[in-house]
Tab-separated table of C-alpha atoms in Angstrom:
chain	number	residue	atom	x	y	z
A	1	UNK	CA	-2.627	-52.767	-50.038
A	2	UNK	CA	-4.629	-52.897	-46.882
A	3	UNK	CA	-8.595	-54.002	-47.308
A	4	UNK	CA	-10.086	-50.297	-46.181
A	5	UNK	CA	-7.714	-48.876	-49.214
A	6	UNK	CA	-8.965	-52.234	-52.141
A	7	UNK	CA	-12.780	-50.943	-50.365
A	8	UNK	CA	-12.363	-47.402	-51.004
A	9	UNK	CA	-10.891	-48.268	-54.732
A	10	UNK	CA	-13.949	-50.160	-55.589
A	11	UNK	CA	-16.674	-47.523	-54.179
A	12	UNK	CA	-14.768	-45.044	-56.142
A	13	UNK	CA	-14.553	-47.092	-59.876
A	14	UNK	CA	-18.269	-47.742	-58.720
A	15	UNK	CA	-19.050	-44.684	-58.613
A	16	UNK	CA	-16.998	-43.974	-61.937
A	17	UNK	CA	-19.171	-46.456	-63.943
A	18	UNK	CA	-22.781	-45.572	-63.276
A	19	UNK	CA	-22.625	-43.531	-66.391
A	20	UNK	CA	-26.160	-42.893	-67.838
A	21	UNK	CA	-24.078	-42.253	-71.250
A	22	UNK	CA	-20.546	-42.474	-72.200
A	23	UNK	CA	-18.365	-40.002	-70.897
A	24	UNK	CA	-18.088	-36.838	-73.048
A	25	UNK	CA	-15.039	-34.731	-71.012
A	26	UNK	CA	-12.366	-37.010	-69.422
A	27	UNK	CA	-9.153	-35.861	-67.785
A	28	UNK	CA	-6.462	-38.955	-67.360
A	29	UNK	CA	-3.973	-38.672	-64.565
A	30	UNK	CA	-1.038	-40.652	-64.532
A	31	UNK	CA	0.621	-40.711	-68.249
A	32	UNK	CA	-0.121	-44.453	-68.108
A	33	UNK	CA	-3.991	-43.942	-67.748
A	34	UNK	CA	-3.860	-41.343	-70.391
A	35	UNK	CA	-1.932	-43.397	-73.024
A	36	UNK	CA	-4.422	-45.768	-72.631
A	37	UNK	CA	-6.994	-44.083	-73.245
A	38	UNK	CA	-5.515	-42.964	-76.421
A	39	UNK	CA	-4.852	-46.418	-76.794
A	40	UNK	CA	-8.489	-47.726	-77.318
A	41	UNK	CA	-9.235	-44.557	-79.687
A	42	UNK	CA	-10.970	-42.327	-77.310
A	43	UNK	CA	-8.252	-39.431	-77.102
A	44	UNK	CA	-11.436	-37.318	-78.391
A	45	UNK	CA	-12.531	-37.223	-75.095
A	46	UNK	CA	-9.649	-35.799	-73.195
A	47	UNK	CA	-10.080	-32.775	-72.109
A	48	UNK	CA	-7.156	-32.345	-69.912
A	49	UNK	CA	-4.301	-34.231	-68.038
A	50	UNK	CA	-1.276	-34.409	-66.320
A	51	UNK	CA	2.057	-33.375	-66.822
A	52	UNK	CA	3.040	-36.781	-66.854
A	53	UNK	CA	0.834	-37.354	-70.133
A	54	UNK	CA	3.639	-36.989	-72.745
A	55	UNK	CA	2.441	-39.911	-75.098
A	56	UNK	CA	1.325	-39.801	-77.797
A	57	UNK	CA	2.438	-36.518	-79.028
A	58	UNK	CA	-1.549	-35.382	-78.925
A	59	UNK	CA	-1.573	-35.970	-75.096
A	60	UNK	CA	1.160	-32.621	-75.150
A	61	UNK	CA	-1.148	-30.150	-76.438
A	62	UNK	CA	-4.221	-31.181	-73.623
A	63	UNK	CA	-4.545	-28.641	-71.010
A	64	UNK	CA	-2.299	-29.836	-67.698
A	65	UNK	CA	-3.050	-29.818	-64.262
A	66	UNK	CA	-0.069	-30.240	-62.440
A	67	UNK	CA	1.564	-33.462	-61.686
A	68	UNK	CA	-0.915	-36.396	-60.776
A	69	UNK	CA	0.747	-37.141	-57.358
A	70	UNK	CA	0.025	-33.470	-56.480
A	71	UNK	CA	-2.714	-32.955	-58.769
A	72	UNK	CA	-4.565	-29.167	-59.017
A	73	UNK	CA	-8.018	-29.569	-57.982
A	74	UNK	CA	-9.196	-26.384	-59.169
A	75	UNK	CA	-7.239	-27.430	-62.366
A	76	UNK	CA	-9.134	-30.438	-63.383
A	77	UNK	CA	-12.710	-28.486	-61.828
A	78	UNK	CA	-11.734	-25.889	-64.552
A	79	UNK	CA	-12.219	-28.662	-67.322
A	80	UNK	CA	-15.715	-28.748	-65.760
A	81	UNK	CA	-14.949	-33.343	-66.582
A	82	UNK	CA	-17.854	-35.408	-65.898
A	83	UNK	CA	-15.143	-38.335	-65.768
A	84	UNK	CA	-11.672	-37.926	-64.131
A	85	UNK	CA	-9.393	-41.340	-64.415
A	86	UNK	CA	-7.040	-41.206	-61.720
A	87	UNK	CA	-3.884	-43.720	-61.125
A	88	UNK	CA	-4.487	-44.915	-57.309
A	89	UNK	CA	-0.596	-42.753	-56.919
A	90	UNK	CA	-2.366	-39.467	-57.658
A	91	UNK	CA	-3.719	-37.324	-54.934
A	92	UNK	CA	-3.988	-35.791	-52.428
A	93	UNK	CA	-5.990	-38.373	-50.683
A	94	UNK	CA	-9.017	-35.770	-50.896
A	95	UNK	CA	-8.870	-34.526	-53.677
A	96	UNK	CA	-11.038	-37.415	-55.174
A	97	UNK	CA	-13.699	-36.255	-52.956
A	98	UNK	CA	-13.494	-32.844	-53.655
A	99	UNK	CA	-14.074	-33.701	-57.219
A	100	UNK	CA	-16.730	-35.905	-56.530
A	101	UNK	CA	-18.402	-33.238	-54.499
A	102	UNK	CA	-18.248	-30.676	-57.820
A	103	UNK	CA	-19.871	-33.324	-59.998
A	104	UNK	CA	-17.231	-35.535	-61.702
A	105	UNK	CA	-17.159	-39.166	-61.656
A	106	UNK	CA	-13.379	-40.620	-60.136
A	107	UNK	CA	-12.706	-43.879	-61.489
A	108	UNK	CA	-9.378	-44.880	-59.506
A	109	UNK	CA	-7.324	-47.652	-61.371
A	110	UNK	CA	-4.020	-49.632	-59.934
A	111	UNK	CA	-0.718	-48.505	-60.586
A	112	UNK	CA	1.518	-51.651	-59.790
A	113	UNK	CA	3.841	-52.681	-62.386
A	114	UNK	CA	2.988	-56.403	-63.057
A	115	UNK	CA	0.906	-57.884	-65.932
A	116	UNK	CA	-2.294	-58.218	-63.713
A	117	UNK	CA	-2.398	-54.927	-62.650
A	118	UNK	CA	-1.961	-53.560	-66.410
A	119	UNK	CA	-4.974	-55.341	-67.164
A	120	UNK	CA	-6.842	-54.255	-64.701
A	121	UNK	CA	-5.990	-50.878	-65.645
A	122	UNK	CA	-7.037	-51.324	-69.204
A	123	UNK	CA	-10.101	-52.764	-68.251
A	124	UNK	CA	-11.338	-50.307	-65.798
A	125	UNK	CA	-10.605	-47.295	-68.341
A	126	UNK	CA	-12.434	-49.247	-71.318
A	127	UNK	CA	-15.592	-50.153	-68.742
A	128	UNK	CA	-15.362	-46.527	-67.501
A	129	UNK	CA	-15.667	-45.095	-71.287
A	130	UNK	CA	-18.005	-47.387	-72.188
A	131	UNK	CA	-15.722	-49.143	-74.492
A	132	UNK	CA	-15.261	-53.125	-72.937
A	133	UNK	CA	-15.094	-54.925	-76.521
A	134	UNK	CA	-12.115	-52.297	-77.089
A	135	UNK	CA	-10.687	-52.983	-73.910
A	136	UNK	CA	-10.636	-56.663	-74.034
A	137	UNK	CA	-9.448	-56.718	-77.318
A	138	UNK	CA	-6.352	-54.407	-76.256
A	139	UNK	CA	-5.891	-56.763	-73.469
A	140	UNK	CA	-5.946	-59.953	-76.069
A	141	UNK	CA	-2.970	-57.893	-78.280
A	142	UNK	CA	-1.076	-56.876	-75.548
A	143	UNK	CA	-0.467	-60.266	-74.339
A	144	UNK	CA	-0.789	-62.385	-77.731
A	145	UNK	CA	2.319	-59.776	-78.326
A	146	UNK	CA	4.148	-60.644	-75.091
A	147	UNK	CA	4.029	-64.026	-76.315
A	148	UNK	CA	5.807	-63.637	-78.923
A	149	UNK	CA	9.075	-62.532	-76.906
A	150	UNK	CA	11.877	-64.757	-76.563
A	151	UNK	CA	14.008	-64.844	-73.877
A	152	UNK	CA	17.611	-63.311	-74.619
A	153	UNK	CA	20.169	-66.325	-75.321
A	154	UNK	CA	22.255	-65.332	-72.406
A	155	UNK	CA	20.986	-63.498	-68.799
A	156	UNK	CA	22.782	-60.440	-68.315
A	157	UNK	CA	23.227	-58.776	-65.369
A	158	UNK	CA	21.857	-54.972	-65.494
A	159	UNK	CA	21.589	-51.557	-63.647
A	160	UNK	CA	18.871	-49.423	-64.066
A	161	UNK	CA	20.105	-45.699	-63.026
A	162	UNK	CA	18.127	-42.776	-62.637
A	163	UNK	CA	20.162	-39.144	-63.164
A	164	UNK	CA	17.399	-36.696	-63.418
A	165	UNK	CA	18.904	-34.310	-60.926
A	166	UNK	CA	22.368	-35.211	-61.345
A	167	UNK	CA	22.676	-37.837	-58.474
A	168	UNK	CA	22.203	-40.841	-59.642
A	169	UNK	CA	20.119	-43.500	-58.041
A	170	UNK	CA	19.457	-47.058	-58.826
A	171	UNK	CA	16.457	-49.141	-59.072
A	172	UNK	CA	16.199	-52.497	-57.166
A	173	UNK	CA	12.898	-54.769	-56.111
A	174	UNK	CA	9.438	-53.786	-56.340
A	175	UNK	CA	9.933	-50.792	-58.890
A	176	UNK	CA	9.250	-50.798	-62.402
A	177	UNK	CA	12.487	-50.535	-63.434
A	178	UNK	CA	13.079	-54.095	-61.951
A	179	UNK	CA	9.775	-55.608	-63.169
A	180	UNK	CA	10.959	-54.418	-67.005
A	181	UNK	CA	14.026	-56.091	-66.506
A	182	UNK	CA	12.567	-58.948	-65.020
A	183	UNK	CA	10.393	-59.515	-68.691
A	184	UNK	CA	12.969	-58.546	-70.581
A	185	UNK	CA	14.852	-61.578	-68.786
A	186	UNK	CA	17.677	-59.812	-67.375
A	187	UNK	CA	18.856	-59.971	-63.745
A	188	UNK	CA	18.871	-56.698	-61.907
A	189	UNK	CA	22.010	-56.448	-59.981
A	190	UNK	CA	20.471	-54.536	-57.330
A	191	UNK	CA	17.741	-57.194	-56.719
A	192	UNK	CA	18.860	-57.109	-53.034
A	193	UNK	CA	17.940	-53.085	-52.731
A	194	UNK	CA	14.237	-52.400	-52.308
A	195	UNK	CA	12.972	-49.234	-54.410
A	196	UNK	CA	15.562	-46.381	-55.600
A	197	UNK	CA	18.993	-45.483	-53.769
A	198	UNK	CA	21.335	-42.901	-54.267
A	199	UNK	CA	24.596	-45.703	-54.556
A	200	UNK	CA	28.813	-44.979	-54.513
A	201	UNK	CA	31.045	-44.404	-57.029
A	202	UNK	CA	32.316	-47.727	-55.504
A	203	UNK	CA	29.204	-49.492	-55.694
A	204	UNK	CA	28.451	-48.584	-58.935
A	205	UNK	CA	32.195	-50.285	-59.469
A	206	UNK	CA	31.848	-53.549	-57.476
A	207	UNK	CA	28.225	-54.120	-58.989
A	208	UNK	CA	30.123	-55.092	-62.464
A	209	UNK	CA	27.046	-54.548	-64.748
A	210	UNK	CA	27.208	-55.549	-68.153
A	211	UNK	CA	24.424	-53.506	-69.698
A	212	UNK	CA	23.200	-49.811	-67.946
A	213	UNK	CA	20.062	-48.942	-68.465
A	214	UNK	CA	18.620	-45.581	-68.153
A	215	UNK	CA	16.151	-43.071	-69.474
A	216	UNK	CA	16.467	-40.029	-71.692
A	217	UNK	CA	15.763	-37.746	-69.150
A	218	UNK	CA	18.765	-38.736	-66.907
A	219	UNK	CA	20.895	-38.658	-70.633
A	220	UNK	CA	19.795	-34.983	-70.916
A	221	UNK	CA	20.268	-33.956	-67.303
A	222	UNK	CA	23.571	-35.531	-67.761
A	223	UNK	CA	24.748	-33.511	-71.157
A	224	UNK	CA	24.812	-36.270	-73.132
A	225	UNK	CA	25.424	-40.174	-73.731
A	226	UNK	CA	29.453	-39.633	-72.917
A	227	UNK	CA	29.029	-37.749	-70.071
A	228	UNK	CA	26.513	-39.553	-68.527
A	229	UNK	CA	28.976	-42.964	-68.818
A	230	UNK	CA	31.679	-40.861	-67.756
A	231	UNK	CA	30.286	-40.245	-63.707
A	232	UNK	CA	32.778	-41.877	-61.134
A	233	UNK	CA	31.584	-45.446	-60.368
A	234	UNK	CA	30.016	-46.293	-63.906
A	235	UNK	CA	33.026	-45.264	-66.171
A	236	UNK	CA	34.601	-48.226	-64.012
A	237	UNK	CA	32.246	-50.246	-65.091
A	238	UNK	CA	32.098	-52.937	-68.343
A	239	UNK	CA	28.650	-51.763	-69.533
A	240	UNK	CA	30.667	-48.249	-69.673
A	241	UNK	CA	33.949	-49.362	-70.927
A	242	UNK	CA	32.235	-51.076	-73.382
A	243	UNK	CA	29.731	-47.991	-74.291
A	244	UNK	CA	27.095	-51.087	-73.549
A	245	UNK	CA	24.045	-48.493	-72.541
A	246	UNK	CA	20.358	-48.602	-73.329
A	247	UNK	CA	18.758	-44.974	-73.537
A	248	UNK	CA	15.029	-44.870	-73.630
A	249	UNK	CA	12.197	-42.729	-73.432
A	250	UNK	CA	11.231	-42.869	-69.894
A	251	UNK	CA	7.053	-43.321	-69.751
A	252	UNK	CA	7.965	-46.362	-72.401
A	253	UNK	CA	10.231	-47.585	-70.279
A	254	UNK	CA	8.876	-47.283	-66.561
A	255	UNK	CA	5.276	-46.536	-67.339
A	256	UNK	CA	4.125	-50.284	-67.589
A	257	UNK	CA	1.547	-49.048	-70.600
A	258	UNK	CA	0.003	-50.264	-73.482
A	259	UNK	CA	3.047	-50.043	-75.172
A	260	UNK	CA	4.891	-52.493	-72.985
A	261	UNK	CA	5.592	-55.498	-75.810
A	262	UNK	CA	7.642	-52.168	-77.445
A	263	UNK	CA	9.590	-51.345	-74.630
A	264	UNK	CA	10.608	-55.023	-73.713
A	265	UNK	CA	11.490	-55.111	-77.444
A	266	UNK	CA	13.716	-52.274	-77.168
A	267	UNK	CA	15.136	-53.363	-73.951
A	268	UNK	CA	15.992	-57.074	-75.748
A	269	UNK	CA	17.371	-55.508	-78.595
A	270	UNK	CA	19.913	-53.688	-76.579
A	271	UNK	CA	20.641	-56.421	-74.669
A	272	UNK	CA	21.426	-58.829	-77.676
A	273	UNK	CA	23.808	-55.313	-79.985
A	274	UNK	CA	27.526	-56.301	-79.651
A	275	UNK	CA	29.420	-54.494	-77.669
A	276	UNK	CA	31.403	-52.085	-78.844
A	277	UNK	CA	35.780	-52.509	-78.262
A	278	UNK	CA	37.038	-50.747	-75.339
A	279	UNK	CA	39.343	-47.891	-76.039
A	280	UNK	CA	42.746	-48.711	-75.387
């Protein structure tokens, strides 16, 4: 992140902070930034968010403003927020100022998946409600929880596909997807690959994965658990052969929340199930 864009970040959580009393009408976008919110018990103040706000099941029923990466201004200005917590992904870039022009406070907060950045996050929100003792102490359970993981007995090697629109693509360095597996303390066999790729039915083949992982989302698009292990290039693999396959919700999974000890519980659990005998 260049220094002009780590400037513009702090003028903007700056200006987020100067409260003269906590915030009354908040809109979160970036499901993360909402969950956390919820998180440190001050859901009562959402007054809207983004369609990627699925968690908890509360965050559904809040009034949605399009997608935070392509955010409605004249959404969120609807809400008439005097606080709008944005992940730095959302935009466009000017929408902030728009915003800021109509009277809300923008309180931009990182969106990187690593541990530092996930505090930072939870920090910003809980200073930008007003709420630091609840933020630090979120940040003291998230991480007395983390230390409580073990690392799995043996390090398998894993792909993390994404199916959503029925090409599959697969996640390699500096995603989230990687950085779960990472914790978890599996190897990513696409740690070569930077970001998502669409990849081969021979790729998929030659990669020899012993655990997929993927999200529910993909599962549905798919029709199903079956079909999904069925595409050319993972049937041939042993993860698939061996029905070894870890389905999970996808903001668990790739949001890098307050829920993260859960998901890299999940993720371990698979990781350690037998796998099941190959059909002969």
């Amino acid at each position: 992140m260049t220094l002009l864009r780590l400037a513009l970040l702090s003028l903007l959580c700056a200006a987020g902070m100067t409260h003269a009393a906590p915030p009354a009408r908040v809109v979160g976008l970036g499901g993360a930034i909402t969950e956390i919110v919820y998180a440190l018990d001050a859901g009562g103040t959402l007054v809207g968010a983004d369609s990627s706000s699925i968690y908890p099941p509360e965050a559904l029923k809040l009034p949605k403003v399009g997608y935070y990466r392509t955010f409605s201004v004249e959404g969120v200005a609807s809400l008439k927020p005097n606080l709008v917590l944005a992940s730095d992904q959302s935009g466009p870039p000017q929408a902030f100022e728009q915003l800021q022009r109509l009277g809300s406070k923008v309180v931009v907060l990182p969106s990187a998946p690593t541990l530092a950045a996930l505090d930072q996050r939870i920090v910003g929100v809980a200073a930008a409600l007003d709420m630091q003792a609840r933020g630090t102490a979120l940040v003291d359970r998230l991480h007395a929880e983390l230390r409580e993981l073990k690392p799995p007995a043996q390090r398998l090697r894993v792909l993390m596909v994404s199916s959503h629109t029925g090409k599959m693509q697969a996640a390699g360095e500096d995603t989230a997807a990687d950085a779960m597996l990472a914790l978890a303390g599996a190897t990513n066999v696409l740690a070569g690959q930077t970001g998502y790729k669409p990849f081969s039915a021979e790729a998929a083949a030659a990669l020899k994965p012993d655990v997929i992982v993927t999200t529910t989302m993909s599962v549905s698009a798919s029709g199903g658990v079956d079909k999904f292990l069925a595409q050319p290039g993972l049937n041939a693999t042993p993860a698939a052969r061996q029905k070894r396959v870890i389905v999970m919700d996808d903001l668990l999974l790739l949001g890098f929340g307050p829920r993260l000890p859960d998901a890299l519980r999940q993720l371990q659990a698979g990781f350690a199930a037998r796998p099941v005998a190959a059909a002969r």
